[in-house]
Tab-separated table of C-alpha atoms in Angstrom:
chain	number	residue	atom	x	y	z
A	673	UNK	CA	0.000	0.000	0.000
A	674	UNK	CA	1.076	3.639	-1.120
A	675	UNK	CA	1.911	5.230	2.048
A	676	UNK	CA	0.502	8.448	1.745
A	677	UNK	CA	2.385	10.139	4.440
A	678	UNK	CA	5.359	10.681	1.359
A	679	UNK	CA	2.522	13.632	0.083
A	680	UNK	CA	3.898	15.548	2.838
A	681	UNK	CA	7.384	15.601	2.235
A	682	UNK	CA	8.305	12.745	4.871
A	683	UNK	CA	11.465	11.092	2.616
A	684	UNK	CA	14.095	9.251	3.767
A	685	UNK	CA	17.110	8.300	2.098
A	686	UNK	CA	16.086	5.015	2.346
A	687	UNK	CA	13.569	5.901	0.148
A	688	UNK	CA	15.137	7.666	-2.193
A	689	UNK	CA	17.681	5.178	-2.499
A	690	UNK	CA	14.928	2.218	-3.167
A	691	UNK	CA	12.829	4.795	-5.611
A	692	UNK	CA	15.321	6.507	-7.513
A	693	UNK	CA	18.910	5.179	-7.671
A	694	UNK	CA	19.051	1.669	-9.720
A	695	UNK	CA	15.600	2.363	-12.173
A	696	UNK	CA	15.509	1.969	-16.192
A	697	UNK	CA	16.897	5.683	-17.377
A	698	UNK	CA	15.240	6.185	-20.869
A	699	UNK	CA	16.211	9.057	-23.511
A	700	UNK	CA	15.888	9.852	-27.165
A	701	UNK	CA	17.385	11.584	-29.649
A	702	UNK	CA	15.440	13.184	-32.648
A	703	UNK	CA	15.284	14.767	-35.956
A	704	UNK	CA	13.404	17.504	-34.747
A	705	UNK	CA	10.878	18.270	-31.986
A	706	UNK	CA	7.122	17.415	-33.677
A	707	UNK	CA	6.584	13.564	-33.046
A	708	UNK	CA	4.465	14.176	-36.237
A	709	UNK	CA	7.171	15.277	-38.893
A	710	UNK	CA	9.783	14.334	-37.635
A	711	UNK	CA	11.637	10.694	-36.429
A	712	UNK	CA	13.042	8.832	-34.193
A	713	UNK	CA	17.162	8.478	-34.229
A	714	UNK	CA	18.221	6.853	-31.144
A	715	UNK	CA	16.479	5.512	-28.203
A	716	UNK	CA	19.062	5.047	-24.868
A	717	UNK	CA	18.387	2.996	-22.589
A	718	UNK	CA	20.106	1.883	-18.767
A	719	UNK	CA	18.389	-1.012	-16.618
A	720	UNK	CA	18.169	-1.398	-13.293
A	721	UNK	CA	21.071	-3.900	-13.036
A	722	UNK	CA	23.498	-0.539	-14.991
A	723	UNK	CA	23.462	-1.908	-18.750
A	724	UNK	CA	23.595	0.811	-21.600
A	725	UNK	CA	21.333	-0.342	-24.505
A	726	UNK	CA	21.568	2.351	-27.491
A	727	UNK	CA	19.304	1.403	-30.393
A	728	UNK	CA	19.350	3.058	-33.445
A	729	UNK	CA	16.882	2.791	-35.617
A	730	UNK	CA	17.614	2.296	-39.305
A	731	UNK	CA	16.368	4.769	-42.051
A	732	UNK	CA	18.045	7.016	-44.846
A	733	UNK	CA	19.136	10.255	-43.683
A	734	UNK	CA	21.264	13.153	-45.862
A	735	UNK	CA	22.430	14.131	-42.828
A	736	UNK	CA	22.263	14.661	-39.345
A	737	UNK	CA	20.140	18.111	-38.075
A	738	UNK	CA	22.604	20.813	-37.575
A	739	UNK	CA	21.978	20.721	-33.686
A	740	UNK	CA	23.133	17.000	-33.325
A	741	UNK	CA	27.040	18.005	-35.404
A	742	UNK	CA	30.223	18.063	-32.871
A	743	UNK	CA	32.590	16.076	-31.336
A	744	UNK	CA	30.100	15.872	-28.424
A	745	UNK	CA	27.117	15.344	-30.175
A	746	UNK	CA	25.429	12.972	-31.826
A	747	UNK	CA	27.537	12.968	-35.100
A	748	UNK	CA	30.454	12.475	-33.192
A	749	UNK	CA	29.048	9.789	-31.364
A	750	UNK	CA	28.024	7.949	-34.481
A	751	UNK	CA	31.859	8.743	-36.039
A	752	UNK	CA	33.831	6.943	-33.068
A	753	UNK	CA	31.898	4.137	-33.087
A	754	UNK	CA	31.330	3.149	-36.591
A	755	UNK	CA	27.448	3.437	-36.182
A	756	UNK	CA	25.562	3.816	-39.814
A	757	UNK	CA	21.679	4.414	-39.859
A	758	UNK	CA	21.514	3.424	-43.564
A	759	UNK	CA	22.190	-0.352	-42.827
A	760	UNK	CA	21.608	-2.779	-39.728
A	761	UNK	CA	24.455	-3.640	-37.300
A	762	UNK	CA	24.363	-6.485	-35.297
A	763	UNK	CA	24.191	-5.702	-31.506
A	764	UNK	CA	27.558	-5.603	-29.829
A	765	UNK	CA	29.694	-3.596	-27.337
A	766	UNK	CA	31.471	-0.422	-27.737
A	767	UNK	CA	33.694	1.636	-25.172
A	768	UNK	CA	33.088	5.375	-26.270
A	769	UNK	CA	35.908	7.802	-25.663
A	770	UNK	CA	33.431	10.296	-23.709
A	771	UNK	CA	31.313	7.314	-22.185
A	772	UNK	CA	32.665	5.240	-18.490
A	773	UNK	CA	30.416	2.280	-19.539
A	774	UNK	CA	30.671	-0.235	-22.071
A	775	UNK	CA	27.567	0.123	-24.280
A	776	UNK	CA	25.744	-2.523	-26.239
A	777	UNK	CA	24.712	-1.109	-29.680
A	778	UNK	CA	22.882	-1.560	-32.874
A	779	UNK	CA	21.277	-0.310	-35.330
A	780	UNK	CA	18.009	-2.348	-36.495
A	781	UNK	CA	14.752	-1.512	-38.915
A	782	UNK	CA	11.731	0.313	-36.770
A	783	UNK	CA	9.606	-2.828	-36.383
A	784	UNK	CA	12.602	-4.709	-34.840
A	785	UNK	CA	13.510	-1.849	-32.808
A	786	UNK	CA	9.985	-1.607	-31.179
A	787	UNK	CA	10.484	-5.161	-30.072
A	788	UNK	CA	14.137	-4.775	-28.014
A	789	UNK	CA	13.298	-1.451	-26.233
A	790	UNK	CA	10.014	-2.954	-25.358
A	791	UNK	CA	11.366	-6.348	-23.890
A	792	UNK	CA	14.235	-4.576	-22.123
A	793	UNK	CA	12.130	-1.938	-20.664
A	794	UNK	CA	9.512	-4.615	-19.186
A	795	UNK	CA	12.282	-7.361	-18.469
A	796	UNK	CA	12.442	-6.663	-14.544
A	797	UNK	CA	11.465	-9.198	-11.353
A	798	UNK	CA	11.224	-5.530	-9.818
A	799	UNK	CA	8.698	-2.898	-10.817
A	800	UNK	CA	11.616	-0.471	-11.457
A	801	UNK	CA	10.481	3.018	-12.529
A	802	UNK	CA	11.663	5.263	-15.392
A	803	UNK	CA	14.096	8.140	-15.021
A	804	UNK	CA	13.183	10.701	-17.988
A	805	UNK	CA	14.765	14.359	-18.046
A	806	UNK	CA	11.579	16.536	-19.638
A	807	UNK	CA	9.594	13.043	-20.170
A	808	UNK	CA	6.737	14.898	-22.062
A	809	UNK	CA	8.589	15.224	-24.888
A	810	UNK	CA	9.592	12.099	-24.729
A	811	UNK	CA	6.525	10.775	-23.815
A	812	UNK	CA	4.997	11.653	-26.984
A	813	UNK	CA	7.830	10.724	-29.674
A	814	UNK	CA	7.757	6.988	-27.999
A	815	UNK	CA	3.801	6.905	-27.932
A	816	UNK	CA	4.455	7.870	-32.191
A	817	UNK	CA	7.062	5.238	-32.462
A	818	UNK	CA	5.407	2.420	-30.175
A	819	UNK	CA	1.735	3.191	-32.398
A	820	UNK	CA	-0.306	4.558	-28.918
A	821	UNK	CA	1.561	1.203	-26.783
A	822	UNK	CA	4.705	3.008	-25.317
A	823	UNK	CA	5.816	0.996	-22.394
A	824	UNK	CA	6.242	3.859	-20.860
A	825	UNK	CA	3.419	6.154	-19.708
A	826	UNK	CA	2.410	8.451	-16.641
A	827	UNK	CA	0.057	6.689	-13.981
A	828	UNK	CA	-3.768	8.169	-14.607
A	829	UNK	CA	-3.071	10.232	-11.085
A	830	UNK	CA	-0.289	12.094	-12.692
A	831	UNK	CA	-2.008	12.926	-15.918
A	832	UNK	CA	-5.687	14.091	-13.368
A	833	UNK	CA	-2.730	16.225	-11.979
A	834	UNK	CA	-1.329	17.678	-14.636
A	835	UNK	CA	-4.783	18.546	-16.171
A	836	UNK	CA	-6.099	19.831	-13.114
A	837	UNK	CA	-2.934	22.396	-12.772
A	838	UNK	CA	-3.245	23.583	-16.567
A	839	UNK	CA	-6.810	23.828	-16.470
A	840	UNK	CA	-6.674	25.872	-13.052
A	841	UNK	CA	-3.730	28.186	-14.499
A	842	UNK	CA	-5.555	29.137	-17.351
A	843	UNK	CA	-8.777	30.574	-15.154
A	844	UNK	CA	-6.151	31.993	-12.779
A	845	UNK	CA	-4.764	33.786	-16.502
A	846	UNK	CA	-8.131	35.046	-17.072
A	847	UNK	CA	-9.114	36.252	-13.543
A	848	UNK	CA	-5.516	38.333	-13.745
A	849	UNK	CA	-6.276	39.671	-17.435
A	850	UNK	CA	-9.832	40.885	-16.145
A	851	UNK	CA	-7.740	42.513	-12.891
A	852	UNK	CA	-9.512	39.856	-10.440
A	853	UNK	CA	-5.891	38.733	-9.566
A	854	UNK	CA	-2.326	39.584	-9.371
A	855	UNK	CA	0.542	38.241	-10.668
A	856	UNK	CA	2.096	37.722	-7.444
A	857	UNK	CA	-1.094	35.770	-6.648
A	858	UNK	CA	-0.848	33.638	-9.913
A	859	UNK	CA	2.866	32.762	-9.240
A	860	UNK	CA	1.813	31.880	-5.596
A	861	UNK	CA	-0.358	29.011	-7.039
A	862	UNK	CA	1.676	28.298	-9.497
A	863	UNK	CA	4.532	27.113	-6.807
A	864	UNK	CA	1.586	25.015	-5.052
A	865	UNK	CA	0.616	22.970	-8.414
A	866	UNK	CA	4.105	22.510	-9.095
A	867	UNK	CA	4.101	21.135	-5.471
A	868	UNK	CA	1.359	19.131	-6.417
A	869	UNK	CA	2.872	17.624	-9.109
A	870	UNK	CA	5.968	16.751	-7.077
A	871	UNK	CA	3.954	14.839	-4.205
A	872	UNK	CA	2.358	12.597	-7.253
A	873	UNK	CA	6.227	11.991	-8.475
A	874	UNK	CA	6.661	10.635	-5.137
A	875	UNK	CA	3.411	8.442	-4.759
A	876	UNK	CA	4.150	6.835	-8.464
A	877	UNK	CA	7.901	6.408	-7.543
A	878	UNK	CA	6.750	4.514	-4.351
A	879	UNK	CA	4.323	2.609	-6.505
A	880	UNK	CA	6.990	1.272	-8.843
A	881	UNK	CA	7.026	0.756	-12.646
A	882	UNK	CA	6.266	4.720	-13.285
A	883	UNK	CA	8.200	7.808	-14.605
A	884	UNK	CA	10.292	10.268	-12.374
A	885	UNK	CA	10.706	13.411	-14.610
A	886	UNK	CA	13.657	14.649	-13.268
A	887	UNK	CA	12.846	18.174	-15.241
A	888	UNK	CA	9.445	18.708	-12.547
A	889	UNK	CA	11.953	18.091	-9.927
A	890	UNK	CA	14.088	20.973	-11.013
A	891	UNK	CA	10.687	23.158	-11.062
A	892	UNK	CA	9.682	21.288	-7.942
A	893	UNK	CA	13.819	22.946	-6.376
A	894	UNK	CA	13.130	26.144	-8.194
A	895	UNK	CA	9.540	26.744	-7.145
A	896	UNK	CA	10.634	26.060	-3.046
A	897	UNK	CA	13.219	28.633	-3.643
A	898	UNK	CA	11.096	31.212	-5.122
A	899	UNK	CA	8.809	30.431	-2.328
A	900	UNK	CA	11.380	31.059	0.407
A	901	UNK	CA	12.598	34.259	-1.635
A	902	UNK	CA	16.186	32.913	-2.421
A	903	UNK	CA	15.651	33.250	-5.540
A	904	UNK	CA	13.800	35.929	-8.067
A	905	UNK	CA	10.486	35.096	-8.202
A	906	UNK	CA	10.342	34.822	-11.907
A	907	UNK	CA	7.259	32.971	-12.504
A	908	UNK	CA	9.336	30.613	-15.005
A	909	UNK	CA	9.416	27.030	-12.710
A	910	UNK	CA	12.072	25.986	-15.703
A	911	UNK	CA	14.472	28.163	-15.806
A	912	UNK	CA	17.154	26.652	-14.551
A	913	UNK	CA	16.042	23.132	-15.323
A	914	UNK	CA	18.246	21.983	-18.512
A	915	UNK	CA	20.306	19.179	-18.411
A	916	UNK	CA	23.573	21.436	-19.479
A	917	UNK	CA	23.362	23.031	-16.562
A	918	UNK	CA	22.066	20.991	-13.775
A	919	UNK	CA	25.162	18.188	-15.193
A	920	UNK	CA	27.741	21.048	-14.896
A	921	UNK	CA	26.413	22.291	-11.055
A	922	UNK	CA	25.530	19.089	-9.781
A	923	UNK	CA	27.646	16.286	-11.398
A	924	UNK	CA	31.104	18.240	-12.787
A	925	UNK	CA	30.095	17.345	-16.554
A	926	UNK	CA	29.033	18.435	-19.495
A	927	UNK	CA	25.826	16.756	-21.049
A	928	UNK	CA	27.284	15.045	-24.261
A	929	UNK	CA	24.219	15.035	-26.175
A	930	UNK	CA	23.817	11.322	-26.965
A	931	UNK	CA	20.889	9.398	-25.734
A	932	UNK	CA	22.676	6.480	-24.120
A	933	UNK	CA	25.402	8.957	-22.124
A	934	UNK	CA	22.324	11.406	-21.113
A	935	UNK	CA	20.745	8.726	-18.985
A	936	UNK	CA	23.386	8.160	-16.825
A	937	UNK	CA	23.551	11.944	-16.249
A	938	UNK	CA	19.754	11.531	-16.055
A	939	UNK	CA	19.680	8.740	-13.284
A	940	UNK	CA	22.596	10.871	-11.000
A	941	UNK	CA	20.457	13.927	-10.969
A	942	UNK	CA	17.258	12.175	-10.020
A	943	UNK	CA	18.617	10.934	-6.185
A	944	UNK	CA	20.058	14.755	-6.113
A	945	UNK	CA	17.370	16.925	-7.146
A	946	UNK	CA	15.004	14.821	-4.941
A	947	UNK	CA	17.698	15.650	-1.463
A	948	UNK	CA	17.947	19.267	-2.486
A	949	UNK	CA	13.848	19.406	-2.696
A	950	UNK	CA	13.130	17.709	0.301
A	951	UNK	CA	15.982	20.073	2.589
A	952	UNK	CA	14.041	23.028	1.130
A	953	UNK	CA	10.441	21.686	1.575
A	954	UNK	CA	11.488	20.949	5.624
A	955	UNK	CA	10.300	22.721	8.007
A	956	UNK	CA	13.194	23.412	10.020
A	957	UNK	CA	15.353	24.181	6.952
A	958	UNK	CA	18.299	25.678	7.641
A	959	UNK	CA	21.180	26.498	4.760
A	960	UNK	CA	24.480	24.529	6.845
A	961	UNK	CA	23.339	21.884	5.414
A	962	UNK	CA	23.096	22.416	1.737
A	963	UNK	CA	25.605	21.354	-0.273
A	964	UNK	CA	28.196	23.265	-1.828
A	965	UNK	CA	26.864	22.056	-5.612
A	966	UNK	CA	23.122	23.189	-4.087
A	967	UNK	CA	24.709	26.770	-2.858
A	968	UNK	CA	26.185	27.015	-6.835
A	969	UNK	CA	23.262	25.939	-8.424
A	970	UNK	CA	21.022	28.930	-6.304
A	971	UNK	CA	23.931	31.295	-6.974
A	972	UNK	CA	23.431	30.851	-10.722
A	973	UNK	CA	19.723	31.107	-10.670
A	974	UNK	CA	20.093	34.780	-9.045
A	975	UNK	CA	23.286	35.836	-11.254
A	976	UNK	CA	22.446	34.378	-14.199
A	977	UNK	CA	18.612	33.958	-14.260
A	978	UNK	CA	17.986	36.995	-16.546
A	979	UNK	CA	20.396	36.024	-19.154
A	980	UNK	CA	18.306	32.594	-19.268
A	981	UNK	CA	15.277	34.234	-19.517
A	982	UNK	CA	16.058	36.277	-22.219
A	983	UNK	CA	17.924	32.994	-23.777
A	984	UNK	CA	15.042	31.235	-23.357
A	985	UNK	CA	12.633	33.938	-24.619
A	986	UNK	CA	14.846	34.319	-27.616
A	987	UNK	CA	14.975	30.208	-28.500
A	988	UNK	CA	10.985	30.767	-28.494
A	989	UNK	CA	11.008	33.229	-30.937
A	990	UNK	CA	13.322	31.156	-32.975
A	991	UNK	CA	11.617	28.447	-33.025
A	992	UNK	CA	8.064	29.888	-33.619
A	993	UNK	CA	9.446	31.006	-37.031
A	994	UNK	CA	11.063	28.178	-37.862
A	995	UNK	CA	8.185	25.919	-37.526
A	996	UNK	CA	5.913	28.752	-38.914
A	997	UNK	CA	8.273	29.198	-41.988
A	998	UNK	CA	8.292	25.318	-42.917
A	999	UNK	CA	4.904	25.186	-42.710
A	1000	UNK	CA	4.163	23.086	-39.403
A	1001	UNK	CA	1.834	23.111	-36.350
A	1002	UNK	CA	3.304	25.657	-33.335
A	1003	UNK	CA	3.933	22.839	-30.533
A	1004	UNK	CA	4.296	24.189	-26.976
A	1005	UNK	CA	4.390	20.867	-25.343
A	1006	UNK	CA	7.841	19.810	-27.188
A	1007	UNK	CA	9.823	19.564	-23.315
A	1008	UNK	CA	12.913	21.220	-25.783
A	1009	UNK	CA	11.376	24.730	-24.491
A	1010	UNK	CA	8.811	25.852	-21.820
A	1011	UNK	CA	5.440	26.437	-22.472
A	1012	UNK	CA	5.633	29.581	-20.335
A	1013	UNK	CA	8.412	31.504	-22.561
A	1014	UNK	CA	6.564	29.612	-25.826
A	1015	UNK	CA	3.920	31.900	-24.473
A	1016	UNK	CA	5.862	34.797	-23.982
A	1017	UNK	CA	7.057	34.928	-27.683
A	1018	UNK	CA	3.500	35.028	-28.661
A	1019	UNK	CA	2.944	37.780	-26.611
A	1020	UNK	CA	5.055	39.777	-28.256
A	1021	UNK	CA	4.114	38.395	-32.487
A	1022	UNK	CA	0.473	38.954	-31.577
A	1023	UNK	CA	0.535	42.286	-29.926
A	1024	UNK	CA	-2.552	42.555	-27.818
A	1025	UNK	CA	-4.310	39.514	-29.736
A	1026	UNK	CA	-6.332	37.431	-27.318
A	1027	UNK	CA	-3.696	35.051	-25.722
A	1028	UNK	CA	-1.633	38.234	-24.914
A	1029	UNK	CA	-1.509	39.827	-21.384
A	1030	UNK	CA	-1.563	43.450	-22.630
A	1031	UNK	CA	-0.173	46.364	-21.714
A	1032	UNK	CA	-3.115	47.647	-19.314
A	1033	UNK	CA	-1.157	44.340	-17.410
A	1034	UNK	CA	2.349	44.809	-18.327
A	1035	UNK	CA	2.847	48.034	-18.370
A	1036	UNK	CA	4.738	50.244	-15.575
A	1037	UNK	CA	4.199	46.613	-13.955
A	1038	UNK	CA	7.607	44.700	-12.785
A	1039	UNK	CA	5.698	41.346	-12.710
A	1040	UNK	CA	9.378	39.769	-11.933
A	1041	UNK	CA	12.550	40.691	-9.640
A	1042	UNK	CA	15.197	41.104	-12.280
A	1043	UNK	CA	14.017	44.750	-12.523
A	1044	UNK	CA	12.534	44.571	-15.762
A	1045	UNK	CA	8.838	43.878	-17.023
A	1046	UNK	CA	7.723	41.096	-19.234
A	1047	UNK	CA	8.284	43.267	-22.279
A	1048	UNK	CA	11.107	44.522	-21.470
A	1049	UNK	CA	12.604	40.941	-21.610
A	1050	UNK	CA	10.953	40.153	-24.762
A	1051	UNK	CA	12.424	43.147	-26.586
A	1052	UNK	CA	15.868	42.047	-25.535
A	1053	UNK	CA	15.082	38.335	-26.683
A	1054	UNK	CA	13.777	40.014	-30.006
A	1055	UNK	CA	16.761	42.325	-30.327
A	1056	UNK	CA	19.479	39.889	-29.798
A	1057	UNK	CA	17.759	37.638	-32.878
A	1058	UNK	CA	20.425	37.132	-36.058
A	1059	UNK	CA	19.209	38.628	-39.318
A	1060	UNK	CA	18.162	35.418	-40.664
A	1061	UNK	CA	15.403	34.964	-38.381
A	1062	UNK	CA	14.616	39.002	-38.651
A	1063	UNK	CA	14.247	38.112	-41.838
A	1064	UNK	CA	12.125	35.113	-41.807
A	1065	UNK	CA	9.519	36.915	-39.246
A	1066	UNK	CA	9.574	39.871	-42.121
A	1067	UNK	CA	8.906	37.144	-44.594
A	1068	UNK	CA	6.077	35.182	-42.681
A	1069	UNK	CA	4.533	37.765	-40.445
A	1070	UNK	CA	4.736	40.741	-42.761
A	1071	UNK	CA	5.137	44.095	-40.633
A	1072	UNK	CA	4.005	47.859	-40.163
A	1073	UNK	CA	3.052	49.784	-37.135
A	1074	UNK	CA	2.504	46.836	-34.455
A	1075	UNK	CA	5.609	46.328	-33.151
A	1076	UNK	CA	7.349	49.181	-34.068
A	1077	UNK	CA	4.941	50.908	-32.125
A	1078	UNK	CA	4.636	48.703	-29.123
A	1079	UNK	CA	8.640	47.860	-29.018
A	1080	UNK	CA	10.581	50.851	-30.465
A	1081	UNK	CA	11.952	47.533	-32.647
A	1082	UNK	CA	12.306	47.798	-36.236
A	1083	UNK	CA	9.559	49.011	-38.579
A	1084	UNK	CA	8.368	45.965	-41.300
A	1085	UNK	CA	5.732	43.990	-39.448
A	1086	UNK	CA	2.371	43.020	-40.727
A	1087	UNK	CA	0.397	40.977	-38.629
A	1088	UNK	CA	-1.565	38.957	-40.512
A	1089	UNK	CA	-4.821	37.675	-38.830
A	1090	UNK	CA	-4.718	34.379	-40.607
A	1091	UNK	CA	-1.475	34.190	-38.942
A	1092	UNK	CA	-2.031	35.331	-35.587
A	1093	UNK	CA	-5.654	33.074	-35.586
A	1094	UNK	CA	-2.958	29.976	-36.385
A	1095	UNK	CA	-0.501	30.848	-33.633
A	1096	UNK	CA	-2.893	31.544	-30.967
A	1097	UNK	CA	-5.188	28.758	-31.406
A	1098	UNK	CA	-2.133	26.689	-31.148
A	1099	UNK	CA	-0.724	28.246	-28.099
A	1100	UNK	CA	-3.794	29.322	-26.581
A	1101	UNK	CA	-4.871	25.965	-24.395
A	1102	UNK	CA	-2.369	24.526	-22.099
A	1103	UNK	CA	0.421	27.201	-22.452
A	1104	UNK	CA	1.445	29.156	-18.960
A	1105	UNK	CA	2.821	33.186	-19.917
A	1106	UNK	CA	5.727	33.864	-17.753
A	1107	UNK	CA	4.909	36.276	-15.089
């Protein structure tokens, strides 16, 4: 029986060692971020017993995506091991240069694929749950590949959870749009869904055989230090929460970018982001006893935390156009980006279009603690954008008076409302706005 009393923060280390050391780690690498358009390169895999699995599945490729090329990267992975997507490899072992384990590997047709991850992801005398960094995204490319039969899936519980916190942020949007609330008050209950969310990690992890997203972990950290003002109270839960830079704080490394080396950066994370939560959620916390990689990591979030939002708000942008200029759905629930800054970027493209905030909101407002509004951040993201994608918005969204006006940016937008109906049907539902 679940024992309930882990809603309320009671953890041991016992327990974290039985529920999060020693699980299957599980992640993927793509062509792209739409599960629809594009496919599946490499599923990693580490059981409980510490075997690397990489699978990669077969199929004709030009090239690898410009984001996978490097020495640490996918293409480099693929170059020091002899690893060819265009025909099938038996599985054997490799020793990577940039990997500690040895590393069974292959490269197989889809169909055969589907059958190894599946029996090595249910092949267990133990229901072992499944370590996933941002498992939404990943979620949703293996529920593509497996044809709606992924082995892996979040308990009912967690998805009543996660629908009841979106569903409840979006009225909490509307009350603060129509002046009924603050938004101090909405990033309030935003910390206590996020806390939500947590206490179901733990009841599922207890439970056995479900995922631990170590990314709502990171929120879970960053959201307890908001709330005990340690941190600026940003309203972005995920700032913060990348792999990069939790690897770098936390473990000394860099993330390498391959599937089968991420999980074992993955599954040390999980046992660490679950101590630091837990020390912040107690009630006699005290900061002796953080550790020195916990004091770094809060450091960065208040010295750095503007140039991430701004980073983050500017990798929206980018990616809006891209997937606007080839023709594809806007996807805020990718896990690559947040919803919140996804949100944010159409703030700005739609100018005070229904899914916006405003400025009757915004304006004269400093709705976070790095001293500068919402738009203020925006304009910076927008400014520090390379003339290709200044380009492509001209190209796509047209331009006039909008933003010049609104901004002081440059003059050449034309917002079309075929457009901005597209985008903000898309983004409307589910999406948070960074407060």
């Amino acid at each position: 029986m679940v024992d309930r009393r882990r809603r309320r923060g009671r953890v041991t280390e016992d327990f974290i060692q039985k529920h999060f050391t020693n699980q299957f780690g599980v992640d993927i690498e793509t062509t792209g971020v739409s599960p629809r358009s594009d496919s599946l390169l490499q599923i990693g895999l580490s059981t409980p017993a510490g075997q690397l699995y990489d699978i990669n599945i077969q199929q004709q490729l030009s090239g690898l995506p410009e984001f996978h090329q490097g020495e640490d990267r996918l293409s480099g992975y693929y170059r020091r091991n002899n690893i060819n997507l265009a025909q099938e490899q038996p599985l054997r072992y490799v020793r990577d240069s940039k990997i500690e384990d040895r590393i069974l590997t292959t490269t197989i047709a889809q169909e055969k694929a589907k059958i190894l991850a599946r029996n090595l992801l249910t092949r267990t005398n133990q229901p072992a749950n499944y370590i996933i960094h941002n498992a939404n995204f990943e979620r949703r490319f293996l529920d593509n590949f497996f044809e709606g039969s992924s082995p892996i899936n979040f308990s009912p519980e967690y998805w009543d959870t996660l629908k009841s916190n979106r569903d409840q942020r979006k009225v909490d949007i509307d009350r603060m749009r129509a002046g009924k609330m603050s938004a101090a008050e909405v990033r309030a209950r935003d910390i206590q869904r996020q806390l939500r969310t947590y206490d179901q990690i733990l009841v599922d992890a207890q439970r056995g055989g479900h995922v631990v997203d170590t990314f709502e972990i990171s929120k879970t950290v960053n959201a307890l230090l908001q709330q005990r003002g340690m941190v600026p109270k940003t309203g972005d839960l995920g700032l913060g929460g990348n792999v990069e830079l939790l690897s770098k704080i936390f473990l000394g490394q860099s993330e390498l970018h391959v599937g089968v080396s991420d999980i074992g950066v993955q599954n040390k994370l999980a046992p660490k982001l679950v101590r630091f939560a837990e020390k912040l959620r107690a009630n006699q916390f005290n900061e002796k006893f953080l550790t020195e990689a916990e004091r770094s990591y809060i450091k960065t979030l208040k010295t750095e935390g503007l140039n991430m939002k701004i980073g983050a708000q500017r990798r929206a942008i980018q990616r809006i156009v891209q997937q606007a200029s080839t023709g594809q759905d806007i996807e805020l629930q990718s896990g690559k980006y947040i919803a919140s800054n996804l949100q944010d970027a159409f703030d700005f493209l739609t100018g005070k279009g229904e899914f916006s905030l405003g400025r009757n909101v915004t304006q004269g407002n400093r709705v976070i603690d790095f001293g500068l509004s919402q738009e203020e951040i925006v304009q910076k993201a927008f400014a520090s954008l390379d003339q290709n994608t200044l380009r492509k918005i001209d190209t796509i969204i047209g331009g006039k008076d909008v933003a010049a006006a609104r901004y002081g940016i440059k003059k050449g937008f034309d917002f079309k409302p075929s457009s901005i109906r597209k985008m903000g049907m898309a983004a409307g539902l589910g999406a948070g706005i960074g407060l």
